[in-house]
Amino acid sequence: MENKLQIFMESGLLDSYILGTTTPNENLEVESYIAEFPEVEAEFERLQNNLEILAKAHTVKAPKFILDEVIKEIAKNTEDQPVIQLSSAPTHSRTPWYSIAASIAALIFAGMSLLLYKQNISLAHENQVVVDEIFDLRSDIEDNNNKLENVMLQFMKLNNPETEKYVLRGNSRAKNLKTVAYINAVDKTSMIDVVSLPKLPENQTYQIWAELQDRMVNLGILDESERNKLKTIPYMENALGLSITIEPKSGSPTDNAHTDNSVAEITLKND
């Protein structure tokens, strides 16, 4: 039974199930394992949480101008066509019926020509709009594919068995501060998820540091605008720990961190 469970956990079916790429038969197999084995259920919950982190990190709001453009287009297509008023013929003299017929035919021909001309102009404009929209859609599809590829790569990094998760919580100076660091010593990659950062005065910033044997190395600035976004930070070989400090904005990123400024810190595993 344990061998069967181990084979399933190493098959990658659970990852594919989370991403929605499994077949109906594979779905039934995964769901049966989730129902039968608590270990599989716990791993399923962990994968779902990681996928939720990635979803929040890549949330994109729809542009505000889309609704206005749709309303304008509907209004334009529902406008009444202008009506041409024709003056009545004089009544004091009789006009031969064939002259009247010829005049009516000429007016109809002129009206049809004008209508066809306007329709051709409108169709040409609509065709150009369609062509532009196709190019825009292709560009959007390419951007979305690139974003999806990045999400898949980050998801794989988060669920790599070699990736260690570290939670940094603020001390009394920043009680609501919380960030999560993901470090893989094999791939030599580091990412950080800013969960919450207490507001600071305009002249101060949060900075994250790596503690080495003989010095502190600045890994970048943390900002509230990066909340719930996975941010890549430099990987430091043989780092003993990570710390977050409050520093003046005017300070140089290469300055050493001051211990008194620390608001959160953790010790890293060095196996």
mmCIF file of C-alpha atoms in Angstrom:
data_model
loop_
_atom_site.group_PDB
_atom_site.id
_atom_site.type_symbol
_atom_site.label_atom_id
_atom_site.label_comp_id
_atom_site.label_asym_id
_atom_site.label_seq_id
_atom_site.Cartn_x
_atom_site.Cartn_y
_atom_site.Cartn_z
ATOM 1 C CA MET A 1 0.000 0.000 0.000
ATOM 2 C CA GLU A 2 2.810 2.421 0.881
ATOM 3 C CA ASN A 3 4.577 1.542 -2.383
ATOM 4 C CA LYS A 4 1.360 2.258 -4.316
ATOM 5 C CA LEU A 5 0.985 5.626 -2.560
ATOM 6 C CA GLN A 6 4.631 6.545 -3.220
ATOM 7 C CA ILE A 7 4.273 5.721 -6.947
ATOM 8 C CA PHE A 8 1.197 7.940 -7.172
ATOM 9 C CA MET A 9 2.863 10.854 -5.346
ATOM 10 C CA GLU A 10 5.871 10.677 -7.692
ATOM 11 C CA SER A 11 3.756 10.358 -10.871
ATOM 12 C CA GLY A 12 2.922 14.086 -11.076
ATOM 13 C CA LEU A 13 -0.800 13.345 -11.541
ATOM 14 C CA LEU A 14 -1.721 15.526 -8.562
ATOM 15 C CA ASP A 15 0.079 18.545 -10.065
ATOM 16 C CA SER A 16 -1.636 17.973 -13.426
ATOM 17 C CA TYR A 17 -5.011 17.622 -11.682
ATOM 18 C CA ILE A 18 -4.546 20.995 -9.937
ATOM 19 C CA LEU A 19 -3.677 22.630 -13.286
ATOM 20 C CA GLY A 20 -6.669 21.016 -15.050
ATOM 21 C CA THR A 21 -4.655 19.013 -17.618
ATOM 22 C CA THR A 22 -5.748 15.486 -16.620
ATOM 23 C CA THR A 23 -8.171 13.202 -18.504
ATOM 24 C CA PRO A 24 -11.569 12.178 -17.018
ATOM 25 C CA ASN A 25 -10.135 8.767 -16.060
ATOM 26 C CA GLU A 26 -7.136 10.408 -14.393
ATOM 27 C CA ASN A 27 -9.513 12.763 -12.537
ATOM 28 C CA LEU A 28 -11.329 9.744 -11.065
ATOM 29 C CA GLU A 29 -8.021 8.146 -10.065
ATOM 30 C CA VAL A 30 -6.743 11.330 -8.362
ATOM 31 C CA GLU A 31 -10.044 11.952 -6.548
ATOM 32 C CA SER A 32 -10.088 8.371 -5.256
ATOM 33 C CA TYR A 33 -6.572 8.807 -3.825
ATOM 34 C CA ILE A 34 -7.566 12.122 -2.221
ATOM 35 C CA ALA A 35 -10.563 10.457 -0.562
ATOM 36 C CA GLU A 36 -8.595 7.376 0.554
ATOM 37 C CA PHE A 37 -5.254 8.785 1.739
ATOM 38 C CA PRO A 38 -4.910 11.695 4.199
ATOM 39 C CA GLU A 39 -1.368 12.296 2.899
ATOM 40 C CA VAL A 40 -2.699 12.913 -0.622
ATOM 41 C CA GLU A 41 -5.453 15.174 0.710
ATOM 42 C CA ALA A 42 -2.894 17.267 2.649
ATOM 43 C CA GLU A 43 -0.655 17.595 -0.428
ATOM 44 C CA PHE A 44 -3.726 18.554 -2.512
ATOM 45 C CA GLU A 45 -4.542 21.357 -0.044
ATOM 46 C CA ARG A 46 -0.936 22.588 -0.157
ATOM 47 C CA LEU A 47 -0.908 22.685 -3.963
ATOM 48 C CA GLN A 48 -4.219 24.565 -3.996
ATOM 49 C CA ASN A 49 -2.820 27.176 -1.598
ATOM 50 C CA ASN A 50 0.258 27.661 -3.777
ATOM 51 C CA LEU A 51 -1.893 28.008 -6.904
ATOM 52 C CA GLU A 52 -4.033 30.619 -5.110
ATOM 53 C CA ILE A 53 -0.865 32.598 -4.304
ATOM 54 C CA LEU A 54 0.068 32.560 -8.001
ATOM 55 C CA ALA A 55 -3.459 33.553 -9.062
ATOM 56 C CA LYS A 56 -3.390 36.590 -6.765
ATOM 57 C CA ALA A 57 0.090 37.475 -7.975
ATOM 58 C CA HIS A 58 -1.052 37.668 -11.610
ATOM 59 C CA THR A 59 -4.488 39.210 -11.234
ATOM 60 C CA VAL A 60 -5.072 41.817 -13.927
ATOM 61 C CA LYS A 61 -7.897 44.331 -13.879
ATOM 62 C CA ALA A 62 -9.867 44.941 -17.071
ATOM 63 C CA PRO A 63 -9.113 48.375 -18.644
ATOM 64 C CA LYS A 64 -11.652 51.015 -17.598
ATOM 65 C CA PHE A 65 -12.155 52.285 -21.157
ATOM 66 C CA ILE A 66 -13.692 49.022 -22.471
ATOM 67 C CA LEU A 67 -17.240 49.704 -21.151
ATOM 68 C CA ASP A 68 -17.253 53.241 -22.625
ATOM 69 C CA GLU A 69 -16.120 51.957 -26.034
ATOM 70 C CA VAL A 70 -18.842 49.264 -26.081
ATOM 71 C CA ILE A 71 -21.565 51.819 -25.215
ATOM 72 C CA LYS A 72 -20.313 54.214 -27.942
ATOM 73 C CA GLU A 73 -20.309 51.427 -30.554
ATOM 74 C CA ILE A 74 -23.898 50.389 -29.673
ATOM 75 C CA ALA A 75 -25.100 53.995 -29.856
ATOM 76 C CA LYS A 76 -23.394 54.532 -33.218
ATOM 77 C CA ASN A 77 -24.965 51.401 -34.758
ATOM 78 C CA THR A 78 -28.496 52.277 -33.570
ATOM 79 C CA GLU A 79 -28.653 55.859 -34.875
ATOM 80 C CA ASP A 80 -31.458 56.592 -37.375
ATOM 81 C CA GLN A 81 -30.315 57.251 -40.934
ATOM 82 C CA PRO A 82 -30.810 60.903 -42.015
ATOM 83 C CA VAL A 83 -33.930 61.509 -44.106
ATOM 84 C CA ILE A 84 -33.644 63.684 -47.235
ATOM 85 C CA GLN A 85 -36.628 66.008 -47.638
ATOM 86 C CA LEU A 86 -37.740 66.473 -51.270
ATOM 87 C CA SER A 87 -39.673 69.547 -52.350
ATOM 88 C CA SER A 88 -42.922 68.923 -54.201
ATOM 89 C CA ALA A 89 -43.158 69.698 -57.897
ATOM 90 C CA PRO A 90 -44.985 72.891 -58.946
ATOM 91 C CA THR A 91 -48.702 72.370 -59.509
ATOM 92 C CA HIS A 92 -49.296 75.096 -62.032
ATOM 93 C CA SER A 93 -48.125 73.030 -65.028
ATOM 94 C CA ARG A 94 -48.294 69.417 -66.052
ATOM 95 C CA THR A 95 -45.112 67.451 -66.500
ATOM 96 C CA PRO A 96 -45.078 64.455 -68.813
ATOM 97 C CA TRP A 97 -45.250 61.180 -66.952
ATOM 98 C CA TYR A 98 -42.017 59.894 -68.496
ATOM 99 C CA SER A 99 -40.143 62.982 -67.245
ATOM 100 C CA ILE A 100 -41.463 62.328 -63.768
ATOM 101 C CA ALA A 101 -40.453 58.664 -64.025
ATOM 102 C CA ALA A 102 -36.990 59.603 -65.277
ATOM 103 C CA SER A 103 -36.547 62.092 -62.432
ATOM 104 C CA ILE A 104 -37.665 59.519 -59.859
ATOM 105 C CA ALA A 105 -35.327 56.931 -61.384
ATOM 106 C CA ALA A 106 -32.458 59.414 -61.302
ATOM 107 C CA LEU A 107 -33.185 60.256 -57.675
ATOM 108 C CA ILE A 108 -33.412 56.584 -56.774
ATOM 109 C CA PHE A 109 -30.155 55.878 -58.610
ATOM 110 C CA ALA A 110 -28.450 58.814 -56.886
ATOM 111 C CA GLY A 111 -29.810 57.739 -53.520
ATOM 112 C CA MET A 112 -28.697 54.133 -54.052
ATOM 113 C CA SER A 113 -25.254 55.287 -55.196
ATOM 114 C CA LEU A 114 -24.871 57.487 -52.135
ATOM 115 C CA LEU A 115 -26.091 54.671 -49.881
ATOM 116 C CA LEU A 116 -23.685 52.157 -51.457
ATOM 117 C CA TYR A 117 -20.840 54.642 -51.175
ATOM 118 C CA LYS A 118 -21.551 55.193 -47.481
ATOM 119 C CA GLN A 119 -21.859 51.435 -46.928
ATOM 120 C CA ASN A 120 -18.515 50.833 -48.668
ATOM 121 C CA ILE A 121 -16.869 53.498 -46.493
ATOM 122 C CA SER A 122 -18.449 51.954 -43.395
ATOM 123 C CA LEU A 123 -17.394 48.421 -44.393
ATOM 124 C CA ALA A 124 -13.854 49.569 -45.124
ATOM 125 C CA HIS A 125 -13.702 51.182 -41.682
ATOM 126 C CA GLU A 126 -15.166 48.091 -40.008
ATOM 127 C CA ASN A 127 -12.712 45.846 -41.858
ATOM 128 C CA GLN A 128 -9.821 47.980 -40.639
ATOM 129 C CA VAL A 129 -11.205 47.854 -37.106
ATOM 130 C CA VAL A 130 -11.454 44.045 -37.355
ATOM 131 C CA VAL A 131 -7.879 43.793 -38.663
ATOM 132 C CA ASP A 132 -6.633 46.013 -35.816
ATOM 133 C CA GLU A 133 -8.574 43.956 -33.276
ATOM 134 C CA ILE A 134 -7.106 40.729 -34.675
ATOM 135 C CA PHE A 135 -3.585 42.093 -34.261
ATOM 136 C CA ASP A 136 -4.470 43.247 -30.736
ATOM 137 C CA LEU A 137 -5.920 39.822 -29.915
ATOM 138 C CA ARG A 138 -2.801 38.097 -31.225
ATOM 139 C CA SER A 139 -0.671 40.363 -29.077
ATOM 140 C CA ASP A 140 -2.919 39.723 -26.046
ATOM 141 C CA ILE A 141 -2.794 35.964 -26.640
ATOM 142 C CA GLU A 142 0.999 36.067 -26.857
ATOM 143 C CA ASP A 143 1.214 38.126 -23.656
ATOM 144 C CA ASN A 144 -1.202 35.776 -21.870
ATOM 145 C CA ASN A 145 0.774 32.738 -23.037
ATOM 146 C CA ASN A 146 3.977 34.301 -21.692
ATOM 147 C CA LYS A 147 2.255 35.089 -18.383
ATOM 148 C CA LEU A 148 0.854 31.551 -18.185
ATOM 149 C CA GLU A 149 4.316 30.135 -18.846
ATOM 150 C CA ASN A 150 5.743 32.286 -16.042
ATOM 151 C CA VAL A 151 2.951 31.148 -13.718
ATOM 152 C CA MET A 152 3.671 27.503 -14.549
ATOM 153 C CA LEU A 153 7.395 28.004 -13.868
ATOM 154 C CA GLN A 154 6.691 29.721 -10.539
ATOM 155 C CA PHE A 155 4.189 27.001 -9.619
ATOM 156 C CA MET A 156 6.809 24.333 -10.336
ATOM 157 C CA LYS A 157 9.368 26.219 -8.226
ATOM 158 C CA LEU A 158 6.946 26.538 -5.305
ATOM 159 C CA ASN A 159 6.182 22.810 -5.384
ATOM 160 C CA ASN A 160 9.769 21.672 -5.887
ATOM 161 C CA PRO A 161 10.700 19.395 -2.924
ATOM 162 C CA GLU A 162 13.995 21.291 -2.657
ATOM 163 C CA THR A 163 12.225 24.642 -2.125
ATOM 164 C CA GLU A 164 12.218 25.739 1.521
ATOM 165 C CA LYS A 165 9.480 28.071 2.796
ATOM 166 C CA TYR A 166 10.307 30.720 5.428
ATOM 167 C CA VAL A 167 7.763 33.047 7.057
ATOM 168 C CA LEU A 168 9.055 36.415 8.300
ATOM 169 C CA ARG A 169 6.796 38.074 10.888
ATOM 170 C CA GLY A 170 7.259 41.595 12.200
ATOM 171 C CA ASN A 171 8.335 42.424 15.728
ATOM 172 C CA SER A 172 6.809 45.085 17.979
ATOM 173 C CA ARG A 173 7.896 47.844 15.567
ATOM 174 C CA ALA A 174 5.917 46.312 12.685
ATOM 175 C CA LYS A 175 3.361 43.950 14.187
ATOM 176 C CA ASN A 176 1.332 43.452 10.991
ATOM 177 C CA LEU A 177 4.346 42.748 8.769
ATOM 178 C CA LYS A 178 4.320 39.332 7.137
ATOM 179 C CA THR A 179 6.315 38.033 4.174
ATOM 180 C CA VAL A 180 7.048 34.535 2.898
ATOM 181 C CA ALA A 181 10.391 33.616 1.326
ATOM 182 C CA TYR A 182 10.855 30.592 -0.973
ATOM 183 C CA ILE A 183 14.492 29.488 -1.359
ATOM 184 C CA ASN A 184 15.826 26.603 -3.456
ATOM 185 C CA ALA A 185 19.487 25.888 -2.757
ATOM 186 C CA VAL A 186 19.693 23.388 -5.639
ATOM 187 C CA ASP A 187 18.372 25.685 -8.386
ATOM 188 C CA LYS A 188 19.877 28.695 -6.567
ATOM 189 C CA THR A 189 16.641 30.698 -6.791
ATOM 190 C CA SER A 190 14.896 32.938 -4.255
ATOM 191 C CA MET A 191 11.409 34.469 -4.302
ATOM 192 C CA ILE A 192 9.472 36.488 -1.755
ATOM 193 C CA ASP A 193 5.725 37.029 -1.332
ATOM 194 C CA VAL A 194 4.810 40.295 0.409
ATOM 195 C CA VAL A 195 1.649 39.433 2.375
ATOM 196 C CA SER A 196 1.333 42.663 4.401
ATOM 197 C CA LEU A 197 3.484 45.703 5.184
ATOM 198 C CA PRO A 198 2.559 48.373 7.765
ATOM 199 C CA LYS A 199 2.567 51.877 6.298
ATOM 200 C CA LEU A 200 5.756 53.916 6.753
ATOM 201 C CA PRO A 201 6.493 57.655 6.610
ATOM 202 C CA GLU A 202 7.296 58.986 3.132
ATOM 203 C CA ASN A 203 11.028 59.173 3.863
ATOM 204 C CA GLN A 204 11.414 55.504 4.919
ATOM 205 C CA THR A 205 11.354 52.123 3.158
ATOM 206 C CA TYR A 206 11.441 48.411 3.980
ATOM 207 C CA GLN A 207 14.581 46.626 2.762
ATOM 208 C CA ILE A 208 15.431 42.923 2.799
ATOM 209 C CA TRP A 209 18.954 41.722 3.622
ATOM 210 C CA ALA A 210 20.905 38.475 3.484
ATOM 211 C CA GLU A 211 23.134 37.805 6.482
ATOM 212 C CA LEU A 212 26.504 36.334 5.504
ATOM 213 C CA GLN A 213 29.334 35.279 7.782
ATOM 214 C CA ASP A 214 31.059 38.675 7.726
ATOM 215 C CA ARG A 215 28.563 41.165 6.292
ATOM 216 C CA MET A 216 24.988 42.030 5.338
ATOM 217 C CA VAL A 217 23.990 42.163 1.640
ATOM 218 C CA ASN A 218 21.035 44.219 0.426
ATOM 219 C CA LEU A 219 18.553 42.181 -1.671
ATOM 220 C CA GLY A 220 16.173 45.004 -2.562
ATOM 221 C CA ILE A 221 13.306 47.179 -1.410
ATOM 222 C CA LEU A 222 9.883 45.840 -0.379
ATOM 223 C CA ASP A 223 6.838 47.920 -1.247
ATOM 224 C CA GLU A 224 3.115 47.692 -0.430
ATOM 225 C CA SER A 225 2.351 47.781 -4.174
ATOM 226 C CA GLU A 226 4.022 44.353 -4.464
ATOM 227 C CA ARG A 227 1.581 42.764 -2.015
ATOM 228 C CA ASN A 228 0.489 39.232 -3.021
ATOM 229 C CA LYS A 229 2.982 39.236 -5.913
ATOM 230 C CA LEU A 230 5.825 36.762 -6.092
ATOM 231 C CA LYS A 231 9.012 38.793 -6.464
ATOM 232 C CA THR A 232 12.336 37.296 -7.455
ATOM 233 C CA ILE A 233 15.243 38.353 -5.219
ATOM 234 C CA PRO A 234 18.976 37.579 -5.592
ATOM 235 C CA TYR A 235 20.064 34.182 -4.279
ATOM 236 C CA MET A 236 22.970 34.397 -1.829
ATOM 237 C CA GLU A 237 25.199 31.355 -1.437
ATOM 238 C CA ASN A 238 25.865 30.341 2.194
ATOM 239 C CA ALA A 239 23.485 32.957 3.618
ATOM 240 C CA LEU A 240 22.883 32.421 7.329
ATOM 241 C CA GLY A 241 19.603 34.305 7.527
ATOM 242 C CA LEU A 242 17.278 36.941 6.120
ATOM 243 C CA SER A 243 16.163 40.149 7.778
ATOM 244 C CA ILE A 244 13.876 43.062 6.954
ATOM 245 C CA THR A 245 14.819 46.543 8.156
ATOM 246 C CA ILE A 246 13.387 50.044 8.018
ATOM 247 C CA GLU A 247 15.849 52.356 6.275
ATOM 248 C CA PRO A 248 15.779 55.980 5.092
ATOM 249 C CA LYS A 249 14.952 56.386 1.401
ATOM 250 C CA SER A 250 18.050 58.499 0.921
ATOM 251 C CA GLY A 251 20.277 55.640 2.067
ATOM 252 C CA SER A 252 22.346 53.738 -0.491
ATOM 253 C CA PRO A 253 21.212 50.123 -1.226
ATOM 254 C CA THR A 254 24.809 49.025 -0.639
ATOM 255 C CA ASP A 255 24.982 50.426 2.891
ATOM 256 C CA ASN A 256 25.197 47.867 5.665
ATOM 257 C CA ALA A 257 21.962 47.202 7.552
ATOM 258 C CA HIS A 258 21.740 48.520 11.087
ATOM 259 C CA THR A 259 20.707 45.937 13.662
ATOM 260 C CA ASP A 260 18.574 48.504 15.476
ATOM 261 C CA ASN A 261 16.491 48.953 12.315
ATOM 262 C CA SER A 262 15.506 45.276 12.019
ATOM 263 C CA VAL A 263 11.770 44.513 12.192
ATOM 264 C CA ALA A 264 11.790 40.837 11.102
ATOM 265 C CA GLU A 265 14.403 38.121 10.729
ATOM 266 C CA ILE A 266 14.773 34.358 10.237
ATOM 267 C CA THR A 267 17.607 31.836 10.236
ATOM 268 C CA LEU A 268 18.101 29.800 7.047
ATOM 269 C CA LYS A 269 18.700 26.085 6.894
ATOM 270 C CA ASN A 270 22.204 25.191 5.719
ATOM 271 C CA ASP A 271 22.329 21.433 5.297
#
